[in-house]
Coordinates of C-alpha atoms and ligand atoms in Angstrom, one line a residue:
Chain A
X1 CA -1.3 -36.0 81.0
X2 CA -2.3 -37.3 84.4
X3 CA -0.2 -36.7 87.5
X4 CA 2.5 -39.4 87.9
X5 CA 1.0 -42.2 89.9
X6 CA 2.5 -42.3 93.4
X7 CA 3.0 -45.9 94.4
X8 CA 5.0 -46.6 97.5
X9 CA 7.8 -49.1 97.6
X10 CA 11.1 -49.4 95.8
X11 CA 9.5 -48.8 92.4
X12 CA 8.3 -45.3 93.2
X13 CA 9.4 -43.0 90.5
X14 CA 10.5 -45.8 88.2
X15 CA 9.1 -45.7 84.7
X16 CA 10.7 -48.9 83.4
X17 CA 12.7 -51.7 84.8
X18 CA 14.5 -54.4 82.9
X19 CA 16.2 -57.0 84.9
X20 CA 18.6 -59.7 84.0
X21 CA 17.7 -59.7 80.3
X22 CA 19.3 -62.5 78.3
X23 CA 18.9 -63.3 74.7
X24 CA 20.8 -65.6 72.3
X25 CA 20.1 -66.5 68.7
X26 CA 21.8 -69.2 66.8
X27 CA 24.4 -69.8 69.5
X28 CA 25.3 -66.1 69.5
X29 CA 24.7 -64.1 72.7
X30 CA 23.0 -60.9 71.9
X31 CA 22.0 -59.7 75.4
X32 CA 24.0 -60.9 78.4
X33 CA 22.3 -60.3 81.8
X34 CA 21.4 -56.7 81.1
X35 CA 19.9 -54.6 83.9
X36 CA 18.4 -51.2 83.2
X37 CA 16.2 -49.0 85.3
X38 CA 14.7 -45.8 83.8
X39 CA 13.3 -43.3 86.3
X40 CA 10.4 -41.0 85.4
X41 CA 11.5 -37.9 83.5
X42 CA 14.9 -39.4 82.8
X43 CA 16.6 -39.2 79.5
X44 CA 18.8 -42.3 78.9
X45 CA 21.0 -42.6 75.9
X46 CA 22.1 -46.0 74.8
X47 CA 25.5 -46.1 73.1
X48 CA 27.6 -49.0 71.7
X49 CA 29.3 -50.1 68.6
X50 CA 27.4 -51.6 65.7
X51 CA 26.0 -55.1 66.6
X52 CA 26.4 -54.6 70.3
X53 CA 22.7 -55.2 70.9
X54 CA 21.3 -51.7 71.3
X55 CA 18.3 -52.2 69.0
X56 CA 17.6 -55.6 70.5
X57 CA 17.7 -54.2 74.0
X58 CA 15.4 -51.3 73.1
X59 CA 12.9 -53.6 71.4
X60 CA 13.0 -55.9 74.4
X61 CA 11.6 -53.0 76.5
X62 CA 8.2 -53.2 74.7
X63 CA 8.6 -56.8 73.8
X64 CA 8.9 -56.3 70.0
X65 CA 11.4 -59.0 70.5
X66 CA 11.1 -61.4 73.3
X67 CA 14.2 -62.1 75.4
X68 CA 15.0 -65.6 76.4
X69 CA 14.8 -64.8 80.1
X70 CA 14.6 -61.8 82.4
X71 CA 12.0 -59.4 83.7
X72 CA 10.5 -56.3 82.2
X73 CA 8.1 -54.1 84.0
X74 CA 6.7 -50.8 82.9
X75 CA 5.2 -48.4 85.5
X76 CA 4.6 -51.3 87.9
X77 CA 3.1 -53.7 85.3
X78 CA 5.2 -56.7 84.6
X79 CA 5.0 -57.6 80.9
X80 CA 7.7 -60.2 80.8
X81 CA 8.9 -62.6 83.5
X82 CA 10.8 -65.7 82.7
X83 CA 13.5 -67.5 84.7
X84 CA 16.8 -68.7 83.2
X85 CA 15.3 -72.2 83.3
X86 CA 12.5 -71.0 80.9
X87 CA 9.9 -71.1 83.7
X88 CA 7.2 -68.5 83.3
X89 CA 6.7 -66.1 86.2
X90 CA 3.9 -63.4 86.3
X91 CA 1.8 -63.7 83.1
X92 CA 0.6 -60.8 81.1
X93 CA -2.4 -61.1 78.7
X94 CA -2.0 -59.9 75.1
X95 CA -4.5 -57.2 76.0
X96 CA -2.5 -55.9 79.0
X97 CA 0.6 -56.0 76.9
X98 CA -1.1 -54.0 74.2
X99 CA -2.2 -51.4 76.8
X100 CA 1.4 -51.1 78.1
X101 CA 2.8 -50.8 74.6
X102 CA 0.2 -48.0 73.9
X103 CA 1.8 -46.0 76.7
X104 CA 5.3 -46.4 75.2
X105 CA 5.9 -44.4 72.1
X106 CA 8.5 -45.9 69.7
X107 CA 10.4 -44.1 67.0
X108 CA 12.2 -46.1 64.4
X109 CA 15.3 -45.6 62.4
X110 CA 13.4 -46.0 59.1
X111 CA 10.2 -44.2 60.4
X112 CA 7.9 -47.2 59.5
X113 CA 5.0 -45.0 58.6
X114 CA 2.0 -46.7 57.1
X115 CA 2.4 -45.9 53.4
X116 CA -1.2 -46.5 52.4
X117 CA -2.6 -43.9 54.9
X118 CA -2.3 -40.2 54.9
X119 CA -0.1 -38.5 57.5
X120 CA -3.2 -37.6 59.5
X121 CA -4.6 -41.2 59.3
X122 CA -1.2 -42.5 60.4
X123 CA -1.4 -40.4 63.5
X124 CA -5.0 -41.0 64.5
X125 CA -5.2 -44.7 63.7
X126 CA -4.1 -46.0 67.1
X127 CA -5.7 -43.3 69.2
X128 CA -9.1 -44.0 67.5
X129 CA -8.9 -47.7 67.4
X130 CA -6.7 -48.6 70.4
X131 CA -7.7 -45.9 72.9
X132 CA -11.2 -45.4 71.5
X133 CA -10.8 -41.6 71.4
X134 CA -13.6 -40.1 69.2
X135 CA -12.2 -39.3 65.7
X136 CA -12.8 -35.5 65.8
X137 CA -10.9 -35.2 69.1
X138 CA -8.1 -37.4 67.9
X139 CA -7.8 -35.4 64.7
X140 CA -7.7 -32.1 66.5
X141 CA -4.9 -33.4 68.7
X142 CA -3.1 -34.8 65.6
X143 CA -3.4 -31.5 63.9
X144 CA -2.0 -29.7 66.9
X145 CA 1.0 -32.1 67.0
X146 CA 1.6 -31.6 63.3
X147 CA 1.4 -27.8 63.8
X148 CA 4.0 -28.0 66.6
X149 CA 6.3 -29.8 64.1
X150 CA 5.6 -27.4 61.3
X151 CA 3.9 -30.1 59.3
X152 CA 0.3 -29.0 59.3
X153 CA 0.1 -28.5 55.6
X154 CA 1.0 -32.2 55.0
X155 CA -1.8 -33.8 56.9
X156 CA -3.6 -35.2 53.9
X157 CA -0.5 -36.3 52.0
X158 CA 0.9 -39.9 51.9
X159 CA 4.1 -40.2 53.9
X160 CA 6.0 -41.4 50.8
X161 CA 5.8 -37.8 49.4
X162 CA 7.7 -36.3 52.4
X163 CA 11.4 -35.9 53.0
X164 CA 13.1 -38.2 55.5
X165 CA 13.2 -35.5 58.2
X166 CA 9.5 -34.7 57.7
X167 CA 8.7 -38.4 57.8
X168 CA 10.6 -38.9 61.1
X169 CA 8.7 -35.9 62.6
X170 CA 5.4 -37.6 61.6
X171 CA 6.8 -40.7 63.2
X172 CA 7.4 -38.8 66.4
X173 CA 3.9 -37.2 66.2
X174 CA 2.3 -40.6 65.7
X175 CA 4.0 -41.9 68.9
X176 CA 3.1 -38.7 70.9
X177 CA -0.5 -38.9 69.8
X178 CA -0.9 -41.8 72.2
X179 CA 0.2 -39.5 75.0
X180 CA 2.9 -42.0 76.0
X181 CA 4.7 -41.8 79.3
X182 CA 7.9 -43.2 77.9
X183 CA 9.5 -42.8 74.5
X184 CA 11.8 -45.3 72.9
X185 CA 13.9 -44.0 70.0
X186 CA 16.1 -46.2 67.9
X187 CA 18.7 -44.0 66.0
X188 CA 16.0 -41.5 65.0
X189 CA 18.4 -39.4 62.9
X190 CA 20.8 -42.0 61.4
X191 CA 18.8 -42.6 58.2
X192 CA 18.5 -38.9 57.5
X193 CA 20.6 -36.7 55.2
X194 CA 22.7 -34.4 57.3
X195 CA 20.7 -31.3 56.5
X196 CA 17.6 -32.9 58.0
X197 CA 19.1 -34.1 61.2
X198 CA 18.7 -30.7 62.8
X199 CA 14.9 -30.5 62.4
X200 CA 14.4 -33.9 64.1
X201 CA 16.9 -33.2 66.8
X202 CA 15.2 -30.0 67.7
X203 CA 11.9 -31.9 68.2
X204 CA 13.7 -34.5 70.4
X205 CA 15.3 -31.7 72.3
X206 CA 12.0 -30.0 73.0
X207 CA 10.6 -33.3 74.2
X208 CA 13.5 -34.0 76.5
X209 CA 13.4 -30.5 78.0
X210 CA 9.7 -30.9 78.6
X211 CA 10.6 -33.8 80.9
X212 CA 9.6 -36.8 78.7
X213 CA 11.0 -40.1 79.9
X214 CA 13.2 -41.3 77.0
X215 CA 15.4 -44.1 76.1
X216 CA 17.3 -43.3 72.9
X217 CA 19.8 -45.2 70.9
X218 CA 22.1 -42.8 69.0
X219 CA 25.5 -42.4 67.4
X220 CA 25.3 -38.7 67.9
X221 CA 27.6 -38.2 70.8
X222 CA 26.8 -34.5 70.9
X223 CA 23.1 -35.3 71.4
X224 CA 24.0 -37.7 74.2
X225 CA 26.1 -35.2 76.0
X226 CA 23.6 -32.5 75.6
X227 CA 20.4 -34.3 76.5
X228 CA 21.2 -37.4 78.5
X229 CA 20.7 -37.6 82.2
X230 CA 22.4 -41.0 81.9
X231 CA 24.5 -42.7 79.4
X232 CA 24.5 -46.5 79.0
X233 CA 27.0 -48.3 76.9
X234 CA 26.6 -51.8 75.5
X235 CA 29.4 -54.0 74.3
X236 CA 28.8 -57.4 72.9
X237 CA 25.5 -57.6 74.7
X238 CA 26.9 -56.6 78.0
X239 CA 26.2 -53.4 79.8
X240 CA 29.6 -51.9 80.4
X241 CA 28.8 -48.4 81.7
X242 CA 25.8 -46.7 83.2
X243 CA 26.1 -43.2 84.6
X244 CA 26.0 -39.5 84.0
X245 CA 27.4 -38.5 80.7
X246 CA 30.3 -36.5 82.2
X247 CA 31.5 -39.5 84.2
X248 CA 31.0 -42.1 81.5
X249 CA 32.1 -40.2 78.5
X250 CA 34.6 -37.7 79.8
X251 CA 36.2 -39.6 82.6
X252 CA 35.8 -43.3 81.7
X253 CA 37.4 -45.7 84.2
X254 CA 36.7 -49.1 82.8
X255 CA 39.1 -50.2 80.1
X256 CA 36.4 -51.3 77.7
X257 CA 34.6 -48.0 78.1
X258 CA 37.8 -46.2 77.5
X259 CA 38.3 -48.2 74.3
X260 CA 34.8 -47.4 73.1
X261 CA 34.9 -43.7 74.0
X262 CA 38.5 -43.5 72.6
X263 CA 37.2 -44.0 69.1
X264 CA 35.2 -40.9 69.6
X265 CA 37.9 -39.1 71.6
X266 CA 38.2 -36.2 69.2
X267 CA 34.5 -35.6 69.2
X268 CA 34.2 -35.9 72.9
X269 CA 36.9 -33.3 73.4
X270 CA 35.3 -31.1 70.8
X271 CA 32.0 -31.4 72.7
X272 CA 33.4 -30.7 76.1
X273 CA 32.5 -27.0 76.1
X274 CA 29.0 -27.9 75.0
X275 CA 28.7 -30.2 78.0
X276 CA 30.2 -27.7 80.4
X277 CA 27.7 -25.1 79.2
X278 CA 24.8 -27.4 79.6
X279 CA 22.2 -26.7 82.3
X280 CA 18.9 -28.2 83.2
X281 CA 16.1 -25.8 82.5
X282 CA 13.4 -27.5 84.6
X283 CA 14.8 -30.4 86.6
X284 CA 12.3 -32.7 88.1
X285 CA 9.2 -31.7 86.1
X286 CA 6.6 -34.3 85.5
X287 CA 6.7 -35.9 82.0
X288 CA 4.5 -34.0 79.6
X289 CA 4.2 -34.0 75.9
X290 CA 5.2 -30.6 74.5
Chain B
X1 CA -16.1 -70.9 2.8
X2 CA -16.2 -69.0 6.1
X3 CA -19.9 -68.8 6.7
X4 CA -20.8 -66.3 9.4
X5 CA -24.5 -66.8 9.0
X6 CA -24.1 -70.1 11.1
X7 CA -23.0 -68.0 14.0
X8 CA -25.7 -65.5 13.6
X9 CA -28.4 -68.1 13.3
X10 CA -27.2 -69.8 16.5
X11 CA -26.5 -66.7 18.4
X12 CA -29.2 -67.2 21.1
X13 CA -27.7 -70.6 22.0
X14 CA -24.2 -69.3 22.1
X15 CA -25.4 -66.3 24.1
X16 CA -27.0 -68.6 26.7
X17 CA -23.7 -70.4 26.9
X18 CA -21.8 -67.2 27.4
X19 CA -24.1 -66.2 30.3
X20 CA -23.4 -69.6 32.0
X21 CA -19.7 -69.0 31.5
X22 CA -19.8 -65.5 32.9
X23 CA -22.0 -66.7 35.8
X24 CA -19.5 -69.4 36.7
X25 CA -16.6 -67.1 36.3
X26 CA -18.0 -64.4 38.6
X27 CA -19.4 -66.6 41.3
X28 CA -16.4 -68.9 41.6
X29 CA -14.1 -65.9 41.7
X30 CA -16.1 -64.3 44.5
X31 CA -16.4 -67.6 46.5
X32 CA -12.8 -68.4 45.7
X33 CA -11.7 -65.0 47.1
X34 CA -13.5 -65.6 50.3
X35 CA -12.2 -69.1 50.8
X36 CA -8.7 -68.0 49.6
X37 CA -8.6 -65.2 52.2
X38 CA -9.5 -67.7 55.0
X39 CA -7.0 -70.3 53.8
X40 CA -4.3 -67.8 53.2
X41 CA -4.8 -66.4 56.7
X42 CA -4.7 -70.0 58.1
X43 CA -1.4 -70.5 56.2
X44 CA 0.0 -67.5 57.9
X45 CA -1.3 -68.5 61.3
X46 CA 1.1 -69.1 64.3
X47 CA -0.8 -72.3 65.2
X48 CA 0.3 -75.4 63.4
X49 CA -3.2 -76.8 63.7
X50 CA -4.4 -74.1 61.2
X51 CA -1.2 -73.9 59.1
X52 CA -0.9 -77.6 58.3
X53 CA -4.4 -78.3 57.0
X54 CA -4.3 -75.1 54.9
X55 CA -1.0 -76.2 53.4
X56 CA -2.4 -79.6 52.5
X57 CA -5.5 -78.0 51.0
X58 CA -3.5 -75.7 48.8
X59 CA -1.0 -78.2 47.6
X60 CA -3.6 -80.9 46.8
X61 CA -5.6 -78.5 44.7
X62 CA -2.6 -76.8 43.0
X63 CA -0.9 -80.0 42.0
X64 CA -3.9 -81.9 40.6
X65 CA -5.2 -80.9 37.1
X66 CA -8.4 -79.0 37.4
X67 CA -10.1 -81.5 34.9
X68 CA -9.2 -84.4 37.3
X69 CA -10.5 -82.5 40.3
X70 CA -13.7 -81.6 38.4
X71 CA -14.4 -85.2 37.3
X72 CA -13.4 -86.5 40.7
X73 CA -15.9 -84.3 42.5
X74 CA -18.6 -85.1 40.0
X75 CA -18.1 -88.9 40.1
X76 CA -16.3 -89.8 43.3
X77 CA -18.2 -87.6 45.8
X78 CA -21.5 -89.4 45.3
X79 CA -19.8 -92.8 45.8
X80 CA -17.5 -92.0 48.8
X81 CA -19.5 -89.3 50.6
X82 CA -22.9 -90.4 49.5
X83 CA -23.6 -86.8 48.4
X84 CA -25.2 -86.7 45.0
X85 CA -24.2 -83.5 43.2
X86 CA -25.6 -82.0 40.1
X87 CA -23.1 -81.1 37.4
X88 CA -23.7 -77.4 38.1
X89 CA -22.8 -77.9 41.8
X90 CA -19.8 -80.1 41.0
X91 CA -18.6 -77.5 38.5
X92 CA -19.0 -74.6 40.9
X93 CA -17.3 -76.5 43.8
X94 CA -14.4 -77.7 41.7
X95 CA -13.7 -74.3 40.1
X96 CA -14.1 -72.5 43.4
X97 CA -11.8 -74.8 45.4
X98 CA -9.2 -74.7 42.6
X99 CA -9.0 -71.0 42.3
X100 CA -9.1 -70.5 46.1
X101 CA -5.9 -72.4 46.4
X102 CA -4.2 -70.0 44.0
X103 CA -5.7 -67.0 45.7
X104 CA -4.5 -68.3 49.1
X105 CA -1.0 -68.5 47.7
X106 CA -1.2 -65.0 46.2
X107 CA -2.5 -63.7 49.6
X108 CA 0.3 -65.4 51.5
X109 CA 2.9 -64.0 49.2
X110 CA 1.4 -60.5 49.3
X111 CA 1.3 -60.5 53.1
X112 CA 4.8 -61.7 53.5
X113 CA 6.0 -59.0 51.1
X114 CA 4.7 -56.3 53.5
X115 CA 7.6 -54.5 55.4
X116 CA 8.1 -56.0 58.9
X117 CA 8.7 -52.5 60.1
X118 CA 5.1 -51.5 59.6
X119 CA 4.0 -54.4 61.7
X120 CA 6.5 -53.5 64.4
X121 CA 5.2 -49.9 64.4
X122 CA 1.6 -51.0 64.7
X123 CA 2.5 -53.5 67.4
X124 CA 4.4 -50.8 69.3
X125 CA 1.2 -48.6 69.1
X126 CA -0.7 -51.3 71.0
X127 CA -2.7 -52.6 68.0
X128 CA -4.0 -56.2 68.2
X129 CA -3.0 -58.8 65.7
X130 CA -6.3 -58.7 64.0
X131 CA -6.3 -55.0 63.8
X132 CA -2.8 -55.0 62.3
X133 CA -3.8 -57.6 59.8
X134 CA -6.9 -55.9 58.5
X135 CA -5.8 -52.2 58.7
X136 CA -2.0 -52.3 58.1
X137 CA -1.0 -55.5 56.4
X138 CA -4.0 -56.4 54.1
X139 CA -4.5 -53.0 52.4
X140 CA -0.8 -52.9 51.5
X141 CA -0.8 -56.6 50.5
X142 CA -3.8 -56.1 48.3
X143 CA -2.2 -53.5 46.2
X144 CA 0.8 -55.7 45.8
X145 CA -1.4 -58.7 45.0
X146 CA -3.8 -57.0 42.6
X147 CA -1.9 -57.8 39.3
X148 CA -1.6 -61.5 40.3
X149 CA -5.3 -61.6 41.4
X150 CA -6.4 -60.2 38.1
X151 CA -4.1 -62.7 36.3
X152 CA -5.5 -65.6 38.2
X153 CA -9.0 -64.5 37.5
X154 CA -8.3 -64.4 33.8
X155 CA -7.1 -68.0 34.0
X156 CA -10.2 -68.8 35.9
X157 CA -12.5 -67.6 33.1
X158 CA -10.6 -69.7 30.6
X159 CA -10.8 -72.7 33.0
X160 CA -14.6 -72.6 33.0
X161 CA -14.4 -74.2 29.5
X162 CA -13.5 -77.5 31.3
X163 CA -17.1 -77.5 32.6
X164 CA -18.2 -78.8 29.2
X165 CA -16.5 -82.1 30.1
X166 CA -19.3 -82.7 32.7
X167 CA -21.9 -81.4 30.2
X168 CA -22.5 -78.0 31.9
X169 CA -24.0 -75.9 29.1
X170 CA -21.3 -73.2 29.1
X171 CA -20.1 -71.3 26.0
X172 CA -17.8 -74.1 24.8
X173 CA -20.4 -76.8 25.4
X174 CA -23.0 -74.9 23.3
X175 CA -20.4 -74.3 20.6
X176 CA -19.6 -78.0 20.4
X177 CA -23.3 -78.7 20.3
X178 CA -24.0 -76.1 17.5
X179 CA -21.0 -77.5 15.5
X180 CA -22.4 -81.0 15.8
X181 CA -25.4 -80.3 13.7
X182 CA -24.2 -77.4 11.5
X183 CA -20.9 -79.0 10.6
X184 CA -19.2 -75.6 10.8
X185 CA -16.9 -76.0 13.7
X186 CA -14.3 -73.5 12.4
X187 CA -16.7 -70.6 12.4
X188 CA -18.1 -71.5 15.7
X189 CA -14.8 -72.0 17.5
X190 CA -13.4 -68.9 15.9
X191 CA -16.4 -67.0 17.3
X192 CA -15.9 -68.5 20.8
X193 CA -12.2 -67.6 20.7
X194 CA -13.0 -64.1 19.7
X195 CA -15.5 -63.7 22.6
X196 CA -12.8 -64.8 25.1
X197 CA -10.3 -62.6 23.5
X198 CA -12.6 -59.6 23.6
X199 CA -13.3 -60.0 27.3
X200 CA -9.9 -61.1 28.5
X201 CA -7.6 -58.9 26.5
X202 CA -8.6 -55.7 28.2
X203 CA -8.3 -57.5 31.5
X204 CA -4.8 -58.6 30.7
X205 CA -3.8 -55.1 29.6
X206 CA -5.2 -53.8 32.9
X207 CA -3.2 -56.3 34.9
X208 CA 0.0 -55.3 33.0
X209 CA -0.7 -51.6 33.7
X210 CA -1.1 -52.4 37.4
X211 CA 2.1 -54.4 37.4
X212 CA 4.0 -51.6 35.9
X213 CA 2.5 -49.1 38.4
X214 CA 3.4 -51.3 41.5
X215 CA 6.8 -52.2 40.2
Ligands
ATP1 N1 16.6 -62.3 65.4 C1 17.9 -62.4 65.4 N2 18.5 -63.5 65.0 C2 19.8 -63.7 64.9 N3 20.6 -62.7 65.2 C3 20.1 -61.5 65.6 C4 18.7 -61.3 65.7 N4 18.5 -60.0 66.1 C5 19.7 -59.5 66.3 N5 20.7 -60.4 66.0 C6 22.2 -60.1 66.1 O1 22.4 -59.5 67.3 C7 23.4 -58.6 67.3 C8 22.9 -57.3 67.8 O2 22.0 -56.7 67.0 P1 21.4 -55.3 67.2 O3 20.6 -54.9 66.0 O4 20.7 -55.2 68.5 O5 22.7 -54.3 67.2 P2 22.8 -52.7 67.3 O6 23.6 -52.4 68.5 O7 21.4 -52.1 67.3 O8 23.6 -52.4 66.0 P3 23.5 -51.2 65.0 O9 24.3 -50.1 65.6 O10 24.2 -51.7 63.7 O11 22.1 -50.9 64.8 C9 23.8 -58.5 65.9 O12 25.0 -59.3 65.7 C10 22.7 -59.1 65.1 O13 23.2 -59.7 63.9
MG2 MG1 20.4 -50.9 65.8

């Protein structure tokens, strides 16, 4: 991966910035003036109860769903800019948007692998046809990624034949094959049987340790405490907490946060030693795929 | 009573009719698939300017009996549009338009049945809308649509018999002609029925097998 681009100004070191994101559907407010800045190499975990808008916020970051108003910029490129009055600001062509999306890897709760393609074809489809990488080169890279995930022997199998854990690792490999600079993960382990969570978590852990910029929605508080540089909590579409996991989860000040964390109180206490033991292996390395 | 020699004696005529029937079946299915693909895509378009005309096209053809469409194209087109059409052309056009409207509907249904999640995944990978349609959506939709496509094509072959109404010399027309001078309609029409059965029964069984396989 290329050296991080050094641009001067306030956006230096910022991978992604979402400002004043608002969205309502059918008279129901889903996102309520959300602001979120992700710095390069940062791992941000998005928490919140069911229906609080986590998925909607994550999908707004690569415009899989379009907010009503707000501003989203990724590595200095504004992909969405609309005022509260509906007036369009900076415009972004579909082509530019596609290019930005190609630099953001997304991992879905239900994997969403293409069922009619083999595992290898799933991984090389976008590199070959979006980034125009020659097929042999793309396949070599895909095989290397599969090998890292212990899946090399499944390259010519249809994804439907794999277990959930294996499918999700293919999903991660597919995203990584684009050499993204940011990864967006929506509950990557919550559709998995418990015995398969570990294999996927370990891939995510490796990525985070390697300095990948990540935004991850999860209900695994342990994972949040272990990996997150920052924890963000959504409640009814409002961002109610944003800070280091220790502050937000172990010493919540805000009453709403206390209520949210309180439901997990037992697990937070159980995980406290884990957090205390945590250390950063390589703070401040540039984002690289493992 | 049942005199098979009538059939044997007139086999060449009946065979010529069968060839016409098969030619109309194959060509109108191919042309219908092409038009159906375009109309189906237009129906799925985000622009109302494409969606609306496609909708009107499909509904007009689906809700008018094929025989009426056929006669209308044969008699009305020369009067209103001042295009003189041969009975062959009229037959080809009517059968093609008719089947294309059903193919368009089948395509629309198949595409809408594709999991949104796959489209999301492809979009997130930076693929363009066209790329997503042809590489992700269509291949999956086709395997879902295949039984219905085969089913509609079976109906299409049977529908070619309506061509005899505008004196296209298809299998049924030849059969009627042969009966008119041999006075053995039972033998002739039994033979024609058997020919259709022999061709279409395997197709129907194939469609059923595909349906079972794709749930
Ligand atoms: N397109 C839409 N139209 C109407 N309502 C929507 C739409 N998308 C989301 N919602 C609603 O917005 C709210 C937030 O949904 P979202 O999926 O973002 O929640 P979530 O925090 O991801 O929940 P979960 O933990 O269950 O995944 C829900 O009440 C949902 O029903
Ligand atoms: Mg969700």
